[in-house]
Coordinates of C-alpha atoms in Angstrom, one line a residue:
M66 CA -5.3 45.1 -18.3
S67 CA -1.9 42.5 -18.0
S68 CA 0.3 43.7 -15.0
S69 CA 3.6 43.5 -15.9
E70 CA 7.1 42.6 -14.1
D71 CA 10.4 43.5 -15.3
G72 CA 8.8 43.7 -18.7
V73 CA 7.5 40.4 -18.7
D74 CA 3.4 39.8 -18.9
V75 CA 2.9 38.3 -15.4
T76 CA -0.4 36.7 -16.8
E77 CA 1.5 34.7 -19.3
R78 CA 1.1 31.4 -18.8
I79 CA 4.5 29.2 -18.9
P80 CA 4.0 25.5 -19.8
L81 CA 6.2 22.8 -18.3
A82 CA 7.6 21.8 -21.4
E83 CA 6.8 22.3 -24.9
P84 CA 8.1 22.0 -28.5
S85 CA 10.3 24.1 -30.0
I86 CA 10.0 23.7 -33.9
G87 CA 12.3 25.7 -36.2
G88 CA 15.2 25.2 -38.8
N89 CA 14.2 23.2 -42.0
A90 CA 10.8 21.3 -40.7
A91 CA 8.3 23.5 -42.6
T92 CA 10.7 22.4 -46.0
Y93 CA 11.2 19.3 -45.0
L94 CA 7.4 18.5 -44.0
Q95 CA 6.7 20.5 -47.8
E96 CA 8.8 18.0 -49.4
C97 CA 6.7 15.0 -47.9
L98 CA 3.3 16.6 -49.4
E99 CA 4.9 17.2 -52.8
T100 CA 6.1 14.1 -53.4
N101 CA 3.1 12.6 -51.6
F102 CA 5.8 10.3 -49.4
V103 CA 3.6 10.7 -46.0
S104 CA 2.9 6.7 -44.6
S105 CA 5.8 4.5 -43.6
V106 CA 7.4 4.3 -47.1
G107 CA 9.4 7.2 -47.5
P108 CA 13.2 8.6 -47.6
F109 CA 12.8 10.5 -45.0
V110 CA 12.6 7.5 -42.3
T111 CA 15.7 5.5 -43.6
R112 CA 17.5 9.3 -43.3
F113 CA 16.1 9.7 -39.8
E114 CA 17.3 6.4 -38.8
R115 CA 21.0 7.0 -40.5
E116 CA 21.3 10.7 -39.1
F117 CA 20.3 9.4 -35.5
A118 CA 22.4 6.4 -35.3
A119 CA 24.8 8.3 -36.2
V120 CA 24.4 11.2 -33.5
V121 CA 23.6 9.0 -30.2
G122 CA 27.0 6.5 -31.6
A123 CA 25.0 3.1 -32.6
R124 CA 25.6 1.1 -35.8
F125 CA 21.6 0.7 -36.3
A126 CA 18.6 2.3 -35.5
V127 CA 14.7 1.6 -36.2
A128 CA 12.3 4.3 -36.6
C129 CA 8.9 3.6 -34.4
A130 CA 5.8 4.9 -33.6
S131 CA 6.0 5.6 -30.2
G132 CA 8.8 4.8 -27.6
T133 CA 6.3 2.3 -25.9
A134 CA 6.5 0.3 -29.7
A135 CA 10.1 0.4 -29.4
I136 CA 10.4 -1.2 -25.8
H137 CA 8.0 -3.7 -26.8
L138 CA 10.0 -4.8 -29.8
A139 CA 13.2 -4.6 -27.9
L140 CA 11.2 -7.5 -25.6
L141 CA 10.4 -9.2 -28.3
A142 CA 13.5 -9.4 -30.3
L143 CA 14.9 -10.5 -27.1
D144 CA 12.5 -13.4 -26.7
V145 CA 11.2 -12.5 -23.5
G146 CA 7.7 -13.8 -23.2
M147 CA 5.3 -15.6 -21.0
G148 CA 6.8 -16.4 -17.6
D149 CA 9.7 -14.4 -17.7
D150 CA 10.4 -11.8 -15.3
V151 CA 12.1 -8.0 -16.1
L152 CA 13.5 -6.1 -13.7
V153 CA 12.6 -2.3 -14.6
S154 CA 12.5 0.8 -12.6
T155 CA 9.8 1.4 -10.1
L156 CA 10.2 5.5 -10.6
T157 CA 9.1 5.8 -13.7
F158 CA 6.6 6.7 -16.1
V159 CA 3.9 3.5 -17.0
A160 CA 4.9 3.3 -20.6
S161 CA 8.3 1.8 -19.2
V162 CA 6.9 -1.2 -17.9
N163 CA 3.7 -2.0 -19.7
P164 CA 5.0 -3.4 -22.9
I165 CA 6.7 -6.2 -20.2
A166 CA 2.8 -7.3 -19.7
Y167 CA 2.3 -7.2 -23.2
V168 CA 4.8 -10.0 -24.2
G169 CA 3.1 -12.2 -21.3
A170 CA 6.3 -11.0 -18.5
A171 CA 6.0 -10.1 -15.2
P172 CA 7.8 -6.6 -14.1
V173 CA 10.0 -7.1 -11.3
V174 CA 9.9 -3.1 -10.3
V175 CA 13.4 -1.9 -8.3
D176 CA 13.7 1.1 -6.1
S177 CA 15.5 4.1 -6.5
E178 CA 18.9 5.6 -5.0
T179 CA 18.6 9.0 -3.8
A180 CA 21.6 10.9 -6.1
T181 CA 20.0 10.4 -9.1
Y182 CA 16.4 8.8 -8.6
N183 CA 17.4 6.0 -11.0
L184 CA 17.0 2.2 -10.0
D185 CA 19.6 1.2 -7.5
P186 CA 22.3 -0.7 -9.1
A187 CA 22.9 -2.3 -5.8
L188 CA 19.8 -3.9 -5.8
V189 CA 20.2 -5.5 -9.6
V190 CA 23.3 -6.8 -8.5
N191 CA 22.3 -8.6 -5.6
E192 CA 19.3 -9.8 -7.2
L193 CA 20.7 -11.4 -9.6
E194 CA 23.1 -12.9 -7.3
R195 CA 20.7 -14.2 -5.0
R196 CA 19.2 -16.4 -7.8
A197 CA 22.5 -16.9 -9.8
R198 CA 23.6 -18.4 -5.4
L199 CA 19.5 -20.2 -5.2
G200 CA 19.9 -22.1 -8.8
L201 CA 17.0 -19.7 -9.6
R202 CA 15.8 -18.8 -13.0
Q203 CA 17.7 -15.2 -14.0
P204 CA 15.1 -12.5 -15.3
A205 CA 15.2 -12.4 -19.0
A206 CA 15.6 -8.5 -19.1
I207 CA 16.8 -5.6 -17.4
E208 CA 15.2 -2.5 -18.2
V209 CA 17.3 0.5 -17.0
V210 CA 15.2 4.2 -17.0
H211 CA 17.3 7.3 -17.4
L212 CA 15.2 9.4 -15.8
V213 CA 14.3 13.0 -16.2
G214 CA 17.2 13.6 -18.3
H215 CA 19.7 12.1 -16.0
P216 CA 21.6 8.9 -17.0
A217 CA 21.4 6.0 -14.6
D218 CA 24.6 4.3 -12.6
I219 CA 24.7 1.6 -15.1
A220 CA 27.9 0.6 -15.3
P221 CA 27.7 -2.5 -12.3
I222 CA 24.4 -3.1 -14.0
I223 CA 26.0 -4.0 -17.4
E224 CA 28.6 -6.1 -16.2
A225 CA 26.4 -7.9 -13.3
G226 CA 24.0 -8.4 -16.3
S227 CA 26.9 -9.9 -18.9
R228 CA 28.2 -11.8 -16.1
H229 CA 24.8 -13.6 -15.4
G230 CA 23.6 -13.6 -19.1
V231 CA 20.8 -11.3 -18.5
P232 CA 20.9 -8.6 -21.6
V233 CA 20.0 -4.7 -20.5
I234 CA 17.1 -2.6 -22.2
E235 CA 18.2 1.2 -21.7
D236 CA 14.6 3.7 -21.8
A237 CA 16.2 6.6 -22.5
S238 CA 12.9 8.1 -23.7
E239 CA 13.8 10.8 -21.7
A240 CA 17.6 11.6 -21.9
L241 CA 18.5 12.4 -25.3
G242 CA 21.6 13.5 -25.6
A243 CA 23.1 12.7 -21.9
T244 CA 26.0 10.7 -21.6
W245 CA 28.5 9.7 -18.7
T246 CA 31.8 11.7 -17.9
A247 CA 33.7 9.5 -16.0
G248 CA 33.8 5.7 -15.4
P249 CA 34.1 3.2 -17.7
Y250 CA 31.5 4.7 -20.5
A251 CA 32.8 8.6 -20.2
G252 CA 31.8 9.8 -23.4
R253 CA 29.1 6.9 -24.1
H254 CA 25.3 8.4 -24.9
V255 CA 22.9 7.1 -23.1
G256 CA 20.8 4.2 -24.9
T257 CA 24.3 2.7 -27.0
L258 CA 25.4 0.3 -23.8
G259 CA 22.6 -1.9 -23.6
R260 CA 21.6 -4.6 -26.1
A261 CA 19.1 -2.0 -27.4
G262 CA 18.3 1.5 -26.6
V263 CA 15.2 3.4 -26.6
F264 CA 13.9 7.1 -27.2
S265 CA 10.8 8.9 -27.2
F266 CA 9.8 11.9 -29.7
N267 CA 6.3 12.8 -27.7
G268 CA 5.2 16.2 -28.1
N269 CA 7.1 17.5 -24.7
K270 CA 10.7 15.7 -25.3
L271 CA 14.0 17.1 -26.2
I272 CA 13.3 16.8 -30.2
T273 CA 9.5 15.9 -31.4
T274 CA 8.0 14.0 -33.8
G275 CA 4.5 14.8 -32.6
G276 CA 4.6 11.5 -31.6
G277 CA 7.1 8.3 -32.2
G278 CA 10.1 7.0 -31.2
M279 CA 13.4 5.1 -31.9
L280 CA 15.2 1.3 -31.0
I281 CA 18.7 1.7 -31.5
T282 CA 21.4 -1.1 -31.1
D283 CA 24.3 -2.9 -32.4
D284 CA 23.2 -6.2 -32.9
E285 CA 22.7 -6.2 -36.7
A286 CA 20.4 -9.8 -36.2
L287 CA 18.4 -8.0 -33.4
A288 CA 17.5 -4.4 -35.6
R289 CA 16.7 -6.5 -38.7
R290 CA 14.1 -8.8 -36.1
A291 CA 12.6 -5.2 -34.7
R292 CA 12.5 -3.7 -38.1
H293 CA 10.8 -6.9 -39.4
L294 CA 8.0 -7.0 -36.9
S295 CA 7.6 -3.1 -36.7
T296 CA 5.9 -4.1 -40.2
Q297 CA 3.4 -6.4 -39.6
A298 CA 6.4 -9.1 -40.2
R299 CA 5.4 -8.8 -43.9
L300 CA 8.0 -11.3 -46.4
P301 CA 9.3 -9.6 -49.3
G302 CA 7.4 -10.2 -52.9
L303 CA 3.8 -8.8 -53.9
A304 CA 2.5 -11.5 -52.4
Y305 CA 0.8 -10.8 -48.9
D306 CA 2.8 -13.2 -46.4
H307 CA 4.1 -13.3 -43.1
D308 CA 6.0 -15.5 -41.1
D309 CA 5.2 -13.7 -37.5
V310 CA 2.3 -12.1 -35.9
G311 CA 3.9 -8.5 -36.5
Y312 CA 2.6 -4.9 -35.6
N313 CA 1.6 -1.3 -37.2
Y314 CA 5.0 0.3 -35.5
R315 CA 7.1 1.9 -38.4
L316 CA 7.1 5.8 -38.5
T317 CA 5.2 7.6 -41.5
N318 CA 7.3 9.5 -43.7
I319 CA 5.9 12.8 -42.6
A320 CA 6.8 12.6 -38.5
A321 CA 10.6 11.5 -39.6
A322 CA 10.7 14.5 -42.0
L323 CA 10.0 16.5 -38.5
G324 CA 12.5 14.3 -36.4
V325 CA 15.0 14.9 -39.0
A326 CA 14.8 18.8 -39.1
Q327 CA 14.6 18.5 -35.2
L328 CA 17.9 16.5 -34.7
E329 CA 19.7 19.2 -36.7
E330 CA 17.8 21.4 -33.7
L331 CA 19.3 19.0 -30.8
P332 CA 22.7 20.8 -30.5
R333 CA 20.4 23.9 -29.7
L334 CA 18.2 22.5 -27.7
L335 CA 20.6 20.7 -25.3
D336 CA 22.5 24.0 -25.1
A337 CA 19.1 25.8 -24.0
R338 CA 18.1 22.8 -21.6
R339 CA 21.7 23.1 -20.2
A340 CA 21.2 27.0 -19.7
M341 CA 18.1 26.5 -17.8
A342 CA 19.3 24.3 -15.7
A343 CA 22.4 26.4 -14.7
R344 CA 20.2 29.0 -13.6
Y345 CA 18.0 26.9 -11.9
D346 CA 21.2 25.6 -9.8
D347 CA 22.1 28.7 -9.3
A348 CA 18.7 29.8 -8.0
L349 CA 18.4 26.7 -5.5
S350 CA 22.0 27.8 -4.1
G351 CA 19.6 30.4 -1.9
L352 CA 16.9 28.1 -1.4
P353 CA 18.3 24.8 0.4
M354 CA 15.1 23.2 1.0
L355 CA 15.2 22.8 -3.0
A356 CA 17.8 20.1 -4.2
A357 CA 18.4 18.4 -7.5
P358 CA 19.7 15.6 -8.4
K359 CA 23.5 15.2 -10.0
A360 CA 25.9 13.0 -10.0
P361 CA 29.6 13.9 -11.3
W362 CA 30.2 11.4 -13.4
A363 CA 27.0 12.5 -15.6
D364 CA 25.9 15.2 -18.1
P365 CA 22.1 15.1 -18.1
S366 CA 19.9 16.4 -20.9
Y367 CA 17.8 18.1 -18.5
W368 CA 14.3 16.8 -20.3
L369 CA 12.5 18.2 -17.0
Y370 CA 14.0 20.0 -14.6
T371 CA 13.2 18.4 -11.3
C372 CA 14.2 18.6 -7.8
R373 CA 13.3 17.7 -4.3
L374 CA 11.7 19.3 -1.7
D375 CA 13.5 18.7 2.0
P376 CA 10.8 18.3 4.7
S377 CA 13.1 18.9 7.2
R378 CA 13.7 22.6 5.9
T379 CA 9.9 23.5 5.0
A380 CA 6.8 23.1 5.8
V381 CA 5.7 23.6 2.5
T382 CA 4.6 20.0 0.7
R383 CA 5.6 19.4 -3.0
D384 CA 2.0 19.4 -3.7
A385 CA 0.5 22.8 -2.3
L386 CA 4.0 24.2 -4.0
I387 CA 2.6 23.0 -7.1
A388 CA -0.4 24.4 -6.4
G389 CA 1.1 28.0 -5.5
L390 CA 2.5 27.7 -9.0
A391 CA -0.3 26.9 -10.4
R392 CA -2.5 30.0 -9.3
L393 CA 0.9 32.4 -10.6
G394 CA 0.1 30.8 -14.1
I395 CA 3.3 28.7 -13.9
E396 CA 3.1 24.8 -14.6
A397 CA 4.6 22.0 -12.6
R398 CA 4.6 18.5 -12.3
P399 CA 4.9 16.0 -9.7
I400 CA 7.5 13.5 -11.0
W401 CA 6.5 9.6 -11.4
T402 CA 4.3 7.8 -9.0
P403 CA 6.4 4.9 -8.4
I404 CA 4.7 2.0 -10.3
H405 CA 4.1 -0.1 -7.1
E406 CA 1.8 2.3 -6.0
T407 CA -0.1 2.5 -8.9
R408 CA -3.6 0.5 -8.9
L409 CA -2.3 -1.5 -12.3
Y410 CA 0.8 -2.9 -10.3
A411 CA 0.1 -2.6 -6.9
D412 CA 0.8 -6.4 -7.2
A413 CA 4.0 -6.8 -8.8
A414 CA 7.0 -8.1 -7.4
R415 CA 9.6 -5.4 -6.2
L416 CA 12.9 -4.8 -4.2
G417 CA 12.1 -2.3 -2.2
G418 CA 10.5 0.9 -2.8
E419 CA 10.6 3.1 0.5
V420 CA 12.9 5.1 -1.7
A421 CA 11.5 5.6 -4.6
S422 CA 8.0 6.6 -2.7
A423 CA 9.8 9.2 -0.8
I424 CA 10.9 11.2 -3.6
A425 CA 7.9 10.7 -5.4
A426 CA 6.1 12.1 -2.2
T427 CA 8.4 15.1 -2.3
A428 CA 9.5 15.6 -6.0
C429 CA 8.6 17.9 -9.1
S430 CA 9.5 19.0 -12.0
L431 CA 9.5 23.0 -13.0
P432 CA 9.2 25.1 -16.5
S433 CA 12.1 23.2 -18.8
S434 CA 11.0 24.6 -22.5
A435 CA 14.1 25.2 -24.0
S436 CA 12.2 27.7 -25.5
L437 CA 12.1 29.3 -21.5
T438 CA 14.0 32.8 -21.6
P439 CA 16.0 34.2 -18.6
A440 CA 13.1 37.1 -17.5
L441 CA 10.9 33.5 -17.8
Q442 CA 12.9 31.5 -15.6
E443 CA 13.1 34.5 -13.3
R444 CA 9.8 34.7 -12.8
V445 CA 9.5 31.2 -11.9
I446 CA 12.7 31.8 -9.5
N447 CA 11.2 34.8 -7.6
R448 CA 7.4 33.0 -7.0
L449 CA 9.0 29.7 -6.0
G450 CA 10.9 32.4 -3.3
E451 CA 8.1 33.8 -2.1
L452 CA 6.1 30.3 -1.9
L453 CA 9.0 29.0 -0.5
L454 CA 10.3 32.0 1.9
G455 CA 7.2 33.5 2.7

């Protein structure tokens, strides 16, 4: 017989992030089955693109098979290729970087700043100015990652990129719903400031299509090029003729139907994530050895509530904390391994890396599902206190 605390079954496993699927999902999926529109040809694909673009405030959207595919298409549409450099955050999931290798370019990984864990804009600006001063070739693109739902400090990067002719791609895969609240881009949604923005709808994201992604842009030619490449670069007409090496990157109608239903639920899902974050923030005020990133100029979406242990305030390590929570049926995860610490990209050029390495050694993500009830979250908070305070 399982024990309980405050009416909560303490044997119930609490996952890190699970999907919350409801609303019209079943209705829209049934419509796909009844009409036989199940592949990438179907009305829900264009509907999802149109409605997603409207939600985030972009002119165009291209539905893709994954967020990784969307980054790949953005790089291709910007003519990034062999011999080019691309500046990219080092503290990110490897899918942000692999498409750079797909096109034959070289990643130059950029260190983090401590306030938000995102890439340090000063390092980006200084690198562009250094190259200009020395007459060196500029990077072909800058890929800004909005990590775990928190907007990056992007204004200096946009300005420097514009001044030096370097386009910006925003990897907003983890940050749907996040906005800037102050500064020149107050009220703008992540993904809408660069030449292209990218989102992911993987199973654990804020909204999900099971797997899928979206490329957004205000550049009509870029959107047209990305959409063309996503459908094997097939030319119009009955004949199977192609004018470029294309890719099978178009989202299916079934996945898009789920996306439309999830998009309708987005306000509810964001409200739940932000309420969850507020409860954690309040709890962490009593645990001074833990702190979460939050800048006063941003409204994060809290895909994953991520916090960092202060080694000067506790002898408990990040890995010991995660292991202790796991023994109690609570899933927590370390933040991403910095790209420069992976075997795959250990030799990549980099700008710093020490800050990202320090964050990666001490930061972890706590259960963050929209379905996380206050009672279950209280269990997480209580267990955190026990593990950290003894």
